[in-house]
Amino acid sequence: MSSTVTLNGIELPLLTGDPNTWLRSSLVSVHQITTDGLRILFDRASVLQQNNVSSSTAFDLDPKTLVATVFYEASTRTACSFQAAAVKLGAQFMHVDSNHSSTTKGETLSDTIQCLACYADAIVLRHPTTGSMYSVLQQQRINKPLINAGDGIAEHPTQALLDVYTIQKERSGKGMDETMTLLCLGDLKHGRTVHSLVQLLATTAESVVWSKGLTIKYCAPKGLEIPDHVVHAIQEKNLKVVQEHYEDLDVALKNSPGKVILYVTRIQRERFPSETAFEAVKGSYVVDAKLLKQYNETIEMVLHPLPRVDEIATDVDEDPRAAYFRQMQNGLYVRMGILSLILAKAKATS
Ligand code: NCD
């Protein structure tokens, strides 16, 4: 089996159960992650979670390790959890906010990243332009690992990793007796977290989250449907994954014989061409306590990458099935796991 995958013309390493495949590697897409790669990462995240990130572990980094978080779009959870992860592993971070960098003087993204690669040991990048990660990687002089923290509307692989970790944790003890349904709701056109999640789950659900099969339901307002290329990428793999499309949430839920994991996303106002276009779809869906009661037997868990706006009412927060705050917390452990694998002090010996 090839140990690399070529995406957008760039050859990237597959990240497997061998920790050396992660060492100094860039993490740009979920297509790099194998099932064993997911297992090694989740085992680490679990150890770090049990340790309550309070004391040193074998996964600690060299204290001189420096992680740059470079954000050209707003972020609370992703930026802060990467920064916290670096610090909790004994390393350090520097944050670059594009509003206060030489970007404002007209510097290109590649030049900025090349500069930061001179100082930091890894670069965590978020950028609004789809494909930015690949254009940065084309620049041969950037010789430090690049971690995709949100590539336009394309992918957000570390969010998908923490989403699948959360599903695994929340389902632990539930057994493999059912086919799992993941119902993705909201702005599926612009929702990069969904694009990464469905592709990661499609390849790993059976062995990682103990599901016998997977049905993915996409429920979106007209015009905000899941892009065809995401659906086709899953179809092409010939997996036992069923994909269905809905506009009406009730219909999507009524057509679900088994348990449903509801993955809610916000309508991404900043990505609309005009305020009028946004107003037309704003508030399309609201998940509230009444809906959870009505589908008490169906909805097993509610996830959301956050931030939420109005698509999940606060009356859902106290329901034990509301897993989105635990999901947010898990982001720290999973990102600690990612940094500890990519920036480990030395090669692992078997
Ligand atoms: C998401 C993102 O940035 O894509 N947020 C996150 O990273 N947790 C989702 C969003 O902004 O709606």
mmCIF file with all atom_site columns, C-alpha atoms in Angstrom, residues 231-301:
data_model
loop_
_atom_site.group_PDB
_atom_site.id
_atom_site.type_symbol
_atom_site.label_atom_id
_atom_site.label_alt_id
_atom_site.label_comp_id
_atom_site.label_asym_id
_atom_site.label_entity_id
_atom_site.label_seq_id
_atom_site.pdbx_PDB_ins_code
_atom_site.Cartn_x
_atom_site.Cartn_y
_atom_site.Cartn_z
_atom_site.occupancy
_atom_site.B_iso_or_equiv
_atom_site.pdbx_formal_charge
_atom_site.auth_seq_id
_atom_site.auth_comp_id
_atom_site.auth_asym_id
_atom_site.auth_atom_id
_atom_site.pdbx_PDB_model_num
ATOM 1  C CA . VAL A 1 231 ? -20.876 12.903 -2.023 1.00 0.00 ? 231 VAL A CA 1
ATOM 2  C CA . HIS A 1 232 ? -18.970 11.486 -5.008 1.00 0.00 ? 232 HIS A CA 1
ATOM 3  C CA . ALA A 1 233 ? -15.731 11.082 -3.053 1.00 0.00 ? 233 ALA A CA 1
ATOM 4  C CA . ILE A 1 234 ? -17.603 8.790  -0.643 1.00 0.00 ? 234 ILE A CA 1
ATOM 5  C CA . GLN A 1 235 ? -19.416 6.945  -3.461 1.00 0.00 ? 235 GLN A CA 1
ATOM 6  C CA . GLU A 1 236 ? -16.155 6.319  -5.291 1.00 0.00 ? 236 GLU A CA 1
ATOM 7  C CA . LYS A 1 237 ? -14.721 4.462  -2.339 1.00 0.00 ? 237 LYS A CA 1
ATOM 8  C CA . ASN A 1 238 ? -17.428 1.786  -2.677 1.00 0.00 ? 238 ASN A CA 1
ATOM 9  C CA . LEU A 1 239 ? -18.056 1.703  1.032  1.00 0.00 ? 239 LEU A CA 1
ATOM 10 C CA . LYS A 1 240 ? -21.225 0.429  2.650  1.00 0.00 ? 240 LYS A CA 1
ATOM 11 C CA . VAL A 1 241 ? -22.377 3.992  3.188  1.00 0.00 ? 241 VAL A CA 1
ATOM 12 C CA . VAL A 1 242 ? -25.846 5.218  2.238  1.00 0.00 ? 242 VAL A CA 1
ATOM 13 C CA . GLN A 1 243 ? -26.204 8.950  1.495  1.00 0.00 ? 243 GLN A CA 1
ATOM 14 C CA . GLU A 1 244 ? -29.612 10.651 1.472  1.00 0.00 ? 244 GLU A CA 1
ATOM 15 C CA . HIS A 1 245 ? -30.694 14.247 0.897  1.00 0.00 ? 245 HIS A CA 1
ATOM 16 C CA . TYR A 1 246 ? -33.467 16.175 2.655  1.00 0.00 ? 246 TYR A CA 1
ATOM 17 C CA . GLU A 1 247 ? -34.720 19.696 3.092  1.00 0.00 ? 247 GLU A CA 1
ATOM 18 C CA . ASP A 1 248 ? -37.290 18.975 5.813  1.00 0.00 ? 248 ASP A CA 1
ATOM 19 C CA . LEU A 1 249 ? -35.835 17.966 9.189  1.00 0.00 ? 249 LEU A CA 1
ATOM 20 C CA . ASP A 1 250 ? -39.019 16.180 10.276 1.00 0.00 ? 250 ASP A CA 1
ATOM 21 C CA . VAL A 1 251 ? -38.994 14.023 7.165  1.00 0.00 ? 251 VAL A CA 1
ATOM 22 C CA . ALA A 1 252 ? -35.302 13.213 7.694  1.00 0.00 ? 252 ALA A CA 1
ATOM 23 C CA . LEU A 1 253 ? -35.931 12.179 11.303 1.00 0.00 ? 253 LEU A CA 1
ATOM 24 C CA . LYS A 1 254 ? -39.147 10.255 10.592 1.00 0.00 ? 254 LYS A CA 1
ATOM 25 C CA . ASN A 1 255 ? -37.297 8.226  7.954  1.00 0.00 ? 255 ASN A CA 1
ATOM 26 C CA . SER A 1 256 ? -34.726 7.053  10.501 1.00 0.00 ? 256 SER A CA 1
ATOM 27 C CA . PRO A 1 257 ? -35.499 3.626  11.936 1.00 0.00 ? 257 PRO A CA 1
ATOM 28 C CA . GLY A 1 258 ? -32.429 3.504  14.198 1.00 0.00 ? 258 GLY A CA 1
ATOM 29 C CA . LYS A 1 259 ? -30.604 6.003  16.392 1.00 0.00 ? 259 LYS A CA 1
ATOM 30 C CA . VAL A 1 260 ? -29.490 9.321  14.949 1.00 0.00 ? 260 VAL A CA 1
ATOM 31 C CA . ILE A 1 261 ? -26.458 11.451 15.681 1.00 0.00 ? 261 ILE A CA 1
ATOM 32 C CA . LEU A 1 262 ? -27.577 14.971 14.892 1.00 0.00 ? 262 LEU A CA 1
ATOM 33 C CA . TYR A 1 263 ? -24.693 17.178 13.700 1.00 0.00 ? 263 TYR A CA 1
ATOM 34 C CA . VAL A 1 264 ? -25.951 20.762 13.641 1.00 0.00 ? 264 VAL A CA 1
ATOM 35 C CA . THR A 1 265 ? -24.120 23.606 11.888 1.00 0.00 ? 265 THR A CA 1
ATOM 36 C CA . ARG A 1 266 ? -24.694 27.329 11.699 1.00 0.00 ? 266 ARG A CA 1
ATOM 37 C CA . ILE A 1 267 ? -25.647 29.188 8.535  1.00 0.00 ? 267 ILE A CA 1
ATOM 38 C CA . GLN A 1 268 ? -22.325 30.838 7.666  1.00 0.00 ? 268 GLN A CA 1
ATOM 39 C CA . ARG A 1 269 ? -23.348 34.460 7.202  1.00 0.00 ? 269 ARG A CA 1
ATOM 40 C CA . GLU A 1 270 ? -19.827 35.650 6.307  1.00 0.00 ? 270 GLU A CA 1
ATOM 41 C CA . ARG A 1 271 ? -19.703 33.397 3.239  1.00 0.00 ? 271 ARG A CA 1
ATOM 42 C CA . PHE A 1 272 ? -22.860 34.743 1.564  1.00 0.00 ? 272 PHE A CA 1
ATOM 43 C CA . PRO A 1 273 ? -22.569 37.097 -1.414 1.00 0.00 ? 273 PRO A CA 1
ATOM 44 C CA . SER A 1 274 ? -25.133 39.490 0.124  1.00 0.00 ? 274 SER A CA 1
ATOM 45 C CA . GLU A 1 275 ? -27.076 40.123 3.316  1.00 0.00 ? 275 GLU A CA 1
ATOM 46 C CA . THR A 1 276 ? -30.325 39.511 1.364  1.00 0.00 ? 276 THR A CA 1
ATOM 47 C CA . ALA A 1 277 ? -29.145 36.037 0.349  1.00 0.00 ? 277 ALA A CA 1
ATOM 48 C CA . PHE A 1 278 ? -28.343 35.268 3.988  1.00 0.00 ? 278 PHE A CA 1
ATOM 49 C CA . GLU A 1 279 ? -31.684 36.645 5.256  1.00 0.00 ? 279 GLU A CA 1
ATOM 50 C CA . ALA A 1 280 ? -33.506 34.271 2.898  1.00 0.00 ? 280 ALA A CA 1
ATOM 51 C CA . VAL A 1 281 ? -32.190 31.160 4.700  1.00 0.00 ? 281 VAL A CA 1
ATOM 52 C CA . LYS A 1 282 ? -31.396 32.470 8.174  1.00 0.00 ? 282 LYS A CA 1
ATOM 53 C CA . GLY A 1 283 ? -33.138 30.574 10.950 1.00 0.00 ? 283 GLY A CA 1
ATOM 54 C CA . SER A 1 284 ? -34.053 27.683 8.611  1.00 0.00 ? 284 SER A CA 1
ATOM 55 C CA . TYR A 1 285 ? -33.766 25.117 11.414 1.00 0.00 ? 285 TYR A CA 1
ATOM 56 C CA . VAL A 1 286 ? -33.943 25.332 15.181 1.00 0.00 ? 286 VAL A CA 1
ATOM 57 C CA . VAL A 1 287 ? -33.197 22.308 17.337 1.00 0.00 ? 287 VAL A CA 1
ATOM 58 C CA . ASP A 1 288 ? -34.933 22.796 20.678 1.00 0.00 ? 288 ASP A CA 1
ATOM 59 C CA . ALA A 1 289 ? -36.033 20.784 23.711 1.00 0.00 ? 289 ALA A CA 1
ATOM 60 C CA . LYS A 1 290 ? -39.443 20.165 22.098 1.00 0.00 ? 290 LYS A CA 1
ATOM 61 C CA . LEU A 1 291 ? -37.813 18.502 19.080 1.00 0.00 ? 291 LEU A CA 1
ATOM 62 C CA . LEU A 1 292 ? -35.586 16.383 21.317 1.00 0.00 ? 292 LEU A CA 1
ATOM 63 C CA . LYS A 1 293 ? -38.655 15.264 23.266 1.00 0.00 ? 293 LYS A CA 1
ATOM 64 C CA . GLN A 1 294 ? -40.609 14.501 20.114 1.00 0.00 ? 294 GLN A CA 1
ATOM 65 C CA . TYR A 1 295 ? -37.740 12.358 18.827 1.00 0.00 ? 295 TYR A CA 1
ATOM 66 C CA . ASN A 1 296 ? -36.727 11.018 22.202 1.00 0.00 ? 296 ASN A CA 1
ATOM 67 C CA . GLU A 1 297 ? -36.192 7.481  20.897 1.00 0.00 ? 297 GLU A CA 1
ATOM 68 C CA . THR A 1 298 ? -34.478 8.569  17.701 1.00 0.00 ? 298 THR A CA 1
ATOM 69 C CA . ILE A 1 299 ? -31.956 11.265 18.582 1.00 0.00 ? 299 ILE A CA 1
ATOM 70 C CA . GLU A 1 300 ? -29.023 9.703  20.417 1.00 0.00 ? 300 GLU A CA 1
ATOM 71 C CA . MET A 1 301 ? -26.645 12.656 20.515 1.00 0.00 ? 301 MET A CA 1
#
